Amino acid sequence: YNRVLTEEEKNEEREESGWKLVHGDVFRAPTPAPMMFAVFIGTGLQLLCMAVITIGFAAVGFLSPANRGSLVIAVLVLYVMMGAVAGYSSARLYKTFKGKEWQKCTMYTAFLFPGICFLVFVGFNIILSFYHSTAAIPMLSLVALVALWFGISVPLIFLGAFFGYKQEPMKYPTKQLNVIPKHIPEQPWYLGTTFTVLVGGILPFGACFVEFFFILSSMWMNQYYYVFGFTALVFVILIVTCAEITVVLCYFQLCSEDYHWWWRSFLTSGSTAMYVFIYSMIYFWRLEPVLWVTYLLYFGYMFMLSISIFLVTGTVGFLSCLWFTKKIYGSIKVD
């Protein structure tokens, strides 16, 4: 028993530490709120598909920058049409988590994010109408928006959810062996949730903040935006950076035997939105605001944009981590 271990035995012992030890718990459903996680991923995928197609069309030249209405209409129509993607992905993910209330999950997917956006938009519209602003949307356009939402988006989400819940749950390379969750050892400060989430958003934001300045200028300073090809390139860099930083931090987390990676992967890359909102606060002083309505409109719309970015970047982070964990745990042999 007291003999010295050979080099080969030492290597084997080293290999059996870290991420391999949590193979029985790594695909345990996320805690807390697995349903809300599925809803966030579904909405994030819907927004991601919309962004990819819109930027692609604009880069090719289908959407003229001189006609701003065409871009807004394209965004709205594509968002509505991608409802099936949101419904399918949220329902299938929720089924994988062994969730039973798929109707409730689908309702959240159909009404949570669009509902918040619509309420904020209507609230701002009432204030603008009170000030007799030309930026106020006529009632007929609001009715058309509601018709798009309830007439196309909601049915597509429910249709997608119906097919998503009919599908088999996602297959994992390892089975959940432990009935009782494995104890997670105490984590060093640099692997804590707060630190990794704060660090995770810096690199993706650094990859796109220059372009973001020009986008804000076109939104708030009535400047025309022509370089959609460059936007497409920056968007690809943003997606790749989100995926890479999240996978690296997820690997460090698994190596320290912490298997709660679901929410962490989403929040790590999703924190890019926090830096976007802080940057928009700094940018605001360029506008030389006078009325309190300017403050309300600017920060209201920037908050909505930040939530959208949070859902998109968070979804990219989660999907890259899901692919990564399946890959590494699929490569080990479990007795």
Tab-separated table of C-alpha atoms in Angstrom:
chain	number	residue	atom	x	y	z
A	1	TYR	CA	0.000	0.000	0.000
A	2	ASN	CA	2.913	2.353	0.647
A	3	ARG	CA	4.628	1.863	-2.697
A	4	VAL	CA	5.369	4.911	-4.841
A	5	LEU	CA	2.948	5.433	-7.758
A	6	THR	CA	4.348	5.023	-11.256
A	7	GLU	CA	4.177	7.903	-13.765
A	8	GLU	CA	1.351	6.173	-15.642
A	9	GLU	CA	-0.721	5.758	-12.450
A	10	LYS	CA	-0.131	9.404	-11.561
A	11	ASN	CA	-1.426	10.451	-14.985
A	12	GLU	CA	-4.509	8.243	-14.564
A	13	GLU	CA	-5.194	9.740	-11.138
A	14	ARG	CA	-4.809	13.248	-12.543
A	15	GLU	CA	-7.191	12.431	-15.388
A	16	GLU	CA	-9.880	11.220	-12.983
A	17	SER	CA	-10.038	14.605	-11.268
A	18	GLY	CA	-11.842	17.756	-12.368
A	19	TRP	CA	-14.515	17.687	-15.069
A	20	LYS	CA	-14.654	13.883	-15.390
A	21	LEU	CA	-15.828	13.527	-11.790
A	22	VAL	CA	-19.083	15.393	-12.478
A	23	HIS	CA	-20.135	13.277	-15.519
A	24	GLY	CA	-23.148	11.959	-13.552
A	25	ASP	CA	-24.465	15.453	-12.763
A	26	VAL	CA	-23.345	17.667	-15.644
A	27	PHE	CA	-26.567	17.229	-17.648
A	28	ARG	CA	-28.874	17.680	-14.661
A	29	ALA	CA	-31.659	20.195	-15.513
A	30	PRO	CA	-30.802	23.818	-14.669
A	31	THR	CA	-31.791	25.193	-11.271
A	32	PRO	CA	-33.605	27.390	-10.520
A	33	ALA	CA	-36.441	27.955	-13.055
A	34	PRO	CA	-35.831	25.410	-15.865
A	35	MET	CA	-39.016	26.600	-17.623
A	36	MET	CA	-37.832	30.214	-17.733
A	37	PHE	CA	-34.459	29.022	-19.055
A	38	ALA	CA	-36.209	27.234	-21.951
A	39	VAL	CA	-38.309	30.372	-22.646
A	40	PHE	CA	-35.180	32.574	-22.730
A	41	ILE	CA	-33.412	30.193	-25.134
A	42	GLY	CA	-36.467	30.009	-27.411
A	43	THR	CA	-36.844	33.812	-27.550
A	44	GLY	CA	-33.077	34.222	-27.980
A	45	LEU	CA	-33.059	31.846	-30.956
A	46	GLN	CA	-36.010	33.709	-32.491
A	47	LEU	CA	-34.129	37.027	-32.199
A	48	LEU	CA	-30.860	35.453	-33.406
A	49	CYS	CA	-32.474	34.034	-36.575
A	50	MET	CA	-34.167	37.392	-37.198
A	51	ALA	CA	-30.860	39.286	-36.778
A	52	VAL	CA	-28.904	36.897	-39.055
A	53	ILE	CA	-31.451	37.099	-41.900
A	54	THR	CA	-31.963	40.888	-41.571
A	55	ILE	CA	-28.221	41.652	-41.557
A	56	GLY	CA	-27.727	39.188	-44.437
A	57	PHE	CA	-30.414	40.850	-46.563
A	58	ALA	CA	-29.094	44.332	-45.730
A	59	ALA	CA	-25.484	43.322	-46.540
A	60	VAL	CA	-26.511	41.858	-49.916
A	61	GLY	CA	-28.419	45.062	-50.718
A	62	PHE	CA	-32.078	44.071	-50.477
A	63	LEU	CA	-32.800	46.704	-47.805
A	64	SER	CA	-31.998	50.286	-48.778
A	65	PRO	CA	-30.520	52.449	-45.971
A	66	ALA	CA	-32.223	55.497	-47.502
A	67	ASN	CA	-35.631	53.911	-46.852
A	68	ARG	CA	-35.578	53.307	-43.108
A	69	GLY	CA	-39.113	51.970	-43.053
A	70	SER	CA	-38.063	48.921	-45.102
A	71	LEU	CA	-35.547	47.905	-42.422
A	72	VAL	CA	-38.080	48.217	-39.586
A	73	ILE	CA	-40.712	46.271	-41.555
A	74	ALA	CA	-38.152	43.538	-42.362
A	75	VAL	CA	-37.213	43.252	-38.663
A	76	LEU	CA	-40.868	43.008	-37.559
A	77	VAL	CA	-41.941	40.532	-40.251
A	78	LEU	CA	-38.898	38.285	-39.737
A	79	TYR	CA	-39.338	38.333	-35.960
A	80	VAL	CA	-42.974	37.265	-36.371
A	81	MET	CA	-42.089	34.541	-38.909
A	82	MET	CA	-39.392	33.095	-36.631
A	83	GLY	CA	-42.026	32.350	-33.973
A	84	ALA	CA	-42.007	28.684	-35.003
A	85	VAL	CA	-38.281	28.457	-34.134
A	86	ALA	CA	-38.948	29.914	-30.649
A	87	GLY	CA	-41.856	27.569	-29.966
A	88	TYR	CA	-40.046	24.444	-31.190
A	89	SER	CA	-36.751	25.082	-29.348
A	90	SER	CA	-38.308	26.125	-26.017
A	91	ALA	CA	-40.747	23.165	-25.993
A	92	ARG	CA	-38.095	20.590	-26.905
A	93	LEU	CA	-35.623	21.953	-24.340
A	94	TYR	CA	-38.342	22.014	-21.684
A	95	LYS	CA	-39.230	18.391	-22.496
A	96	THR	CA	-35.533	17.485	-22.121
A	97	PHE	CA	-35.702	18.981	-18.601
A	98	LYS	CA	-38.626	16.563	-17.947
A	99	GLY	CA	-41.056	19.487	-17.690
A	100	LYS	CA	-44.785	18.703	-17.883
A	101	GLU	CA	-46.392	22.162	-18.261
A	102	TRP	CA	-45.485	22.738	-21.906
A	103	GLN	CA	-48.603	24.895	-22.524
A	104	LYS	CA	-47.451	27.312	-19.798
A	105	CYS	CA	-43.923	27.321	-21.241
A	106	THR	CA	-45.318	28.125	-24.709
A	107	MET	CA	-47.504	30.934	-23.309
A	108	TYR	CA	-44.439	32.534	-21.721
A	109	THR	CA	-42.522	32.200	-25.014
A	110	ALA	CA	-45.378	33.809	-26.961
A	111	PHE	CA	-46.177	36.670	-24.586
A	112	LEU	CA	-43.310	37.488	-22.185
A	113	PHE	CA	-40.731	39.309	-24.334
A	114	PRO	CA	-43.139	40.657	-27.015
A	115	GLY	CA	-45.565	41.700	-24.265
A	116	ILE	CA	-42.936	43.755	-22.404
A	117	CYS	CA	-41.814	45.410	-25.663
A	118	PHE	CA	-45.399	46.156	-26.707
A	119	LEU	CA	-46.365	47.689	-23.341
A	120	VAL	CA	-43.262	49.917	-23.322
A	121	PHE	CA	-43.904	50.934	-26.935
A	122	VAL	CA	-47.591	51.771	-26.318
A	123	GLY	CA	-46.682	53.710	-23.158
A	124	PHE	CA	-44.157	55.824	-25.077
A	125	ASN	CA	-46.652	56.311	-27.897
A	126	ILE	CA	-49.260	57.729	-25.488
A	127	ILE	CA	-46.673	60.190	-24.082
A	128	LEU	CA	-45.632	61.249	-27.618
A	129	SER	CA	-49.279	61.745	-28.621
A	130	PHE	CA	-49.770	63.925	-25.530
A	131	TYR	CA	-46.896	66.125	-26.741
A	132	HIS	CA	-48.356	66.150	-30.315
A	133	SER	CA	-45.100	64.659	-31.616
A	134	THR	CA	-44.779	63.506	-35.232
A	135	ALA	CA	-42.943	60.425	-33.912
A	136	ALA	CA	-46.226	59.059	-32.473
A	137	ILE	CA	-47.531	55.988	-34.303
A	138	PRO	CA	-51.122	56.198	-35.649
A	139	MET	CA	-53.722	53.872	-34.135
A	140	LEU	CA	-54.057	51.874	-37.382
A	141	SER	CA	-50.362	50.926	-37.266
A	142	LEU	CA	-50.743	49.760	-33.645
A	143	VAL	CA	-53.709	47.576	-34.677
A	144	ALA	CA	-51.553	46.128	-37.507
A	145	LEU	CA	-48.810	45.329	-34.944
A	146	VAL	CA	-51.288	43.525	-32.681
A	147	ALA	CA	-52.636	41.617	-35.722
A	148	LEU	CA	-49.094	40.514	-36.648
A	149	TRP	CA	-48.461	39.386	-33.072
A	150	PHE	CA	-51.721	37.528	-32.418
A	151	GLY	CA	-52.490	36.514	-35.995
A	152	ILE	CA	-49.097	35.155	-37.086
A	153	SER	CA	-46.507	35.059	-34.260
A	154	VAL	CA	-48.595	33.377	-31.524
A	155	PRO	CA	-50.045	30.613	-33.793
A	156	LEU	CA	-46.560	29.913	-35.206
A	157	ILE	CA	-45.101	29.643	-31.684
A	158	PHE	CA	-47.831	27.180	-30.650
A	159	LEU	CA	-47.349	25.203	-33.876
A	160	GLY	CA	-43.576	25.046	-33.285
A	161	ALA	CA	-44.143	24.025	-29.641
A	162	PHE	CA	-46.555	21.249	-30.706
A	163	PHE	CA	-43.912	19.702	-32.987
A	164	GLY	CA	-41.112	20.392	-30.495
A	165	TYR	CA	-42.910	18.552	-27.687
A	166	LYS	CA	-43.694	15.643	-30.024
A	167	GLN	CA	-39.954	15.168	-30.679
A	168	GLU	CA	-37.702	12.953	-28.591
A	169	PRO	CA	-35.830	14.813	-25.821
A	170	MET	CA	-32.204	15.743	-26.513
A	171	LYS	CA	-29.789	12.855	-26.076
A	172	TYR	CA	-26.847	13.240	-23.697
A	173	PRO	CA	-23.596	11.253	-23.932
A	174	THR	CA	-23.673	10.388	-20.190
A	175	LYS	CA	-26.565	9.283	-18.007
A	176	GLN	CA	-27.528	11.016	-14.776
A	177	LEU	CA	-26.134	8.463	-12.359
A	178	ASN	CA	-26.664	10.241	-9.062
A	179	VAL	CA	-30.104	10.612	-7.533
A	180	ILE	CA	-28.655	12.986	-4.937
A	181	PRO	CA	-26.728	15.889	-6.531
A	182	LYS	CA	-22.956	15.721	-6.012
A	183	HIS	CA	-21.520	18.116	-3.460
A	184	ILE	CA	-19.742	21.056	-5.118
A	185	PRO	CA	-16.448	21.972	-3.429
A	186	GLU	CA	-15.855	25.567	-2.369
A	187	GLN	CA	-14.908	27.665	-5.403
A	188	PRO	CA	-12.057	30.204	-5.583
A	189	TRP	CA	-13.212	33.847	-5.972
A	190	TYR	CA	-12.162	34.037	-9.635
A	191	LEU	CA	-14.486	31.124	-10.510
A	192	GLY	CA	-17.507	32.568	-8.709
A	193	THR	CA	-20.641	33.394	-10.717
A	194	THR	CA	-20.378	37.181	-10.212
A	195	PHE	CA	-16.769	37.432	-11.396
A	196	THR	CA	-17.129	35.145	-14.439
A	197	VAL	CA	-20.361	36.854	-15.537
A	198	LEU	CA	-18.766	40.311	-15.282
A	199	VAL	CA	-15.628	39.212	-17.155
A	200	GLY	CA	-17.553	37.241	-19.819
A	201	GLY	CA	-19.162	40.301	-21.415
A	202	ILE	CA	-16.022	42.451	-21.766
A	203	LEU	CA	-14.450	40.706	-24.785
A	204	PRO	CA	-17.638	40.429	-26.911
A	205	PHE	CA	-18.461	44.089	-26.176
A	206	GLY	CA	-14.891	45.102	-27.068
A	207	ALA	CA	-15.341	43.337	-30.419
A	208	CYS	CA	-18.379	45.415	-31.415
A	209	PHE	CA	-18.361	48.738	-29.528
A	210	VAL	CA	-16.844	50.799	-32.395
A	211	GLU	CA	-19.587	49.642	-34.751
A	212	PHE	CA	-22.138	50.242	-32.022
A	213	PHE	CA	-21.199	53.934	-31.988
A	214	PHE	CA	-22.204	54.272	-35.670
A	215	ILE	CA	-25.424	52.307	-35.110
A	216	LEU	CA	-26.394	54.639	-32.243
A	217	SER	CA	-25.564	57.670	-34.404
A	218	SER	CA	-27.895	56.416	-37.151
A	219	MET	CA	-30.635	55.714	-34.581
A	220	TRP	CA	-30.514	58.942	-32.585
A	221	MET	CA	-28.739	61.547	-34.749
A	222	ASN	CA	-30.570	60.986	-38.056
A	223	GLN	CA	-27.428	59.839	-39.836
A	224	TYR	CA	-27.643	57.315	-42.679
A	225	TYR	CA	-26.044	53.928	-42.103
A	226	TYR	CA	-24.603	52.295	-45.231
A	227	VAL	CA	-21.949	49.778	-44.158
A	228	PHE	CA	-24.113	46.692	-43.621
A	229	GLY	CA	-21.344	44.430	-44.974
A	230	PHE	CA	-19.093	45.608	-42.158
A	231	THR	CA	-21.963	45.097	-39.693
A	232	ALA	CA	-22.279	41.477	-40.859
A	233	LEU	CA	-18.549	40.950	-40.236
A	234	VAL	CA	-18.733	42.533	-36.758
A	235	PHE	CA	-21.816	40.423	-35.949
A	236	VAL	CA	-19.927	37.223	-36.872
A	237	ILE	CA	-16.977	38.333	-34.690
A	238	LEU	CA	-19.405	39.049	-31.811
A	239	ILE	CA	-20.998	35.579	-32.098
A	240	VAL	CA	-17.611	33.814	-32.272
A	241	THR	CA	-16.218	35.810	-29.311
A	242	CYS	CA	-19.313	35.047	-27.200
A	243	ALA	CA	-18.987	31.337	-27.975
A	244	GLU	CA	-15.239	31.199	-27.250
A	245	ILE	CA	-15.218	33.128	-23.959
A	246	THR	CA	-18.194	31.118	-22.628
A	247	VAL	CA	-16.659	27.750	-23.547
A	248	VAL	CA	-13.335	28.657	-21.879
A	249	LEU	CA	-15.017	29.828	-18.653
A	250	CYS	CA	-17.350	26.794	-18.710
A	251	TYR	CA	-14.322	24.462	-18.938
A	252	PHE	CA	-12.669	26.151	-15.938
A	253	GLN	CA	-15.927	25.808	-14.025
A	254	LEU	CA	-16.272	22.079	-14.804
A	255	CYS	CA	-12.619	21.492	-13.890
A	256	SER	CA	-13.345	22.862	-10.424
A	257	GLU	CA	-16.222	20.318	-10.156
A	258	ASP	CA	-19.035	22.883	-10.447
A	259	TYR	CA	-21.656	21.400	-12.774
A	260	HIS	CA	-24.200	24.286	-12.626
A	261	TRP	CA	-23.196	25.526	-16.069
A	262	TRP	CA	-26.598	26.082	-17.715
A	263	TRP	CA	-27.536	29.493	-16.313
A	264	ARG	CA	-23.872	30.470	-15.937
A	265	SER	CA	-23.196	29.939	-19.668
A	266	PHE	CA	-26.245	32.044	-20.558
A	267	LEU	CA	-25.369	34.897	-18.197
A	268	THR	CA	-21.633	34.911	-19.021
A	269	SER	CA	-22.028	35.956	-22.655
A	270	GLY	CA	-25.359	37.684	-21.959
A	271	SER	CA	-23.554	40.222	-19.740
A	272	THR	CA	-22.401	41.868	-23.014
A	273	ALA	CA	-25.800	43.625	-22.886
A	274	MET	CA	-24.896	45.253	-19.561
A	275	TYR	CA	-21.799	46.863	-21.117
A	276	VAL	CA	-23.886	47.941	-24.127
A	277	PHE	CA	-26.342	49.715	-21.804
A	278	ILE	CA	-23.511	51.406	-19.857
A	279	TYR	CA	-21.977	52.555	-23.165
A	280	SER	CA	-25.357	53.933	-24.291
A	281	MET	CA	-25.519	55.946	-21.031
A	282	ILE	CA	-22.138	57.514	-21.867
A	283	TYR	CA	-23.238	58.161	-25.470
A	284	PHE	CA	-26.439	59.883	-24.285
A	285	TRP	CA	-24.608	63.106	-23.334
A	286	ARG	CA	-23.759	63.667	-27.026
A	287	LEU	CA	-27.469	64.249	-27.682
A	288	GLU	CA	-27.681	67.355	-25.436
A	289	PRO	CA	-31.096	66.422	-23.980
A	290	VAL	CA	-33.529	69.170	-22.957
A	291	LEU	CA	-36.910	67.532	-22.235
A	292	TRP	CA	-37.509	64.774	-19.685
A	293	VAL	CA	-39.294	62.844	-22.469
A	294	THR	CA	-35.924	62.548	-24.275
A	295	TYR	CA	-34.486	60.762	-21.225
A	296	LEU	CA	-37.497	58.462	-21.005
A	297	LEU	CA	-37.537	57.519	-24.708
A	298	TYR	CA	-33.784	57.055	-25.016
A	299	PHE	CA	-33.278	54.906	-21.946
A	300	GLY	CA	-36.529	53.001	-22.517
A	301	TYR	CA	-35.613	52.007	-26.073
A	302	MET	CA	-31.963	51.319	-25.153
A	303	PHE	CA	-33.149	49.078	-22.308
A	304	MET	CA	-35.314	47.114	-24.770
A	305	LEU	CA	-32.361	46.833	-27.165
A	306	SER	CA	-30.106	45.671	-24.300
A	307	ILE	CA	-32.610	42.949	-23.309
A	308	SER	CA	-32.645	41.749	-26.949
A	309	ILE	CA	-28.822	41.661	-27.019
A	310	PHE	CA	-28.852	39.837	-23.645
A	311	LEU	CA	-31.137	37.109	-25.032
A	312	VAL	CA	-29.189	36.720	-28.304
A	313	THR	CA	-25.678	36.642	-26.800
A	314	GLY	CA	-26.850	34.476	-23.891
A	315	THR	CA	-28.362	31.944	-26.298
A	316	VAL	CA	-25.115	31.823	-28.318
A	317	GLY	CA	-23.152	31.216	-25.094
A	318	PHE	CA	-25.476	28.424	-23.992
A	319	LEU	CA	-25.542	26.649	-27.389
A	320	SER	CA	-21.743	26.712	-27.654
A	321	CYS	CA	-21.431	25.290	-24.109
A	322	LEU	CA	-24.027	22.601	-24.820
A	323	TRP	CA	-22.058	21.542	-27.919
A	324	PHE	CA	-18.788	21.635	-25.934
A	325	THR	CA	-20.044	19.591	-22.959
A	326	LYS	CA	-21.615	16.980	-25.261
A	327	LYS	CA	-18.310	16.759	-27.140
A	328	ILE	CA	-16.015	16.322	-24.128
A	329	TYR	CA	-18.317	13.955	-22.198
A	330	GLY	CA	-18.928	11.959	-25.375
A	331	SER	CA	-15.174	11.305	-25.595
A	332	ILE	CA	-14.864	9.568	-22.194
A	333	LYS	CA	-15.737	5.982	-21.359
A	334	VAL	CA	-17.963	5.717	-18.283
A	335	ASP	CA	-18.315	2.393	-16.478
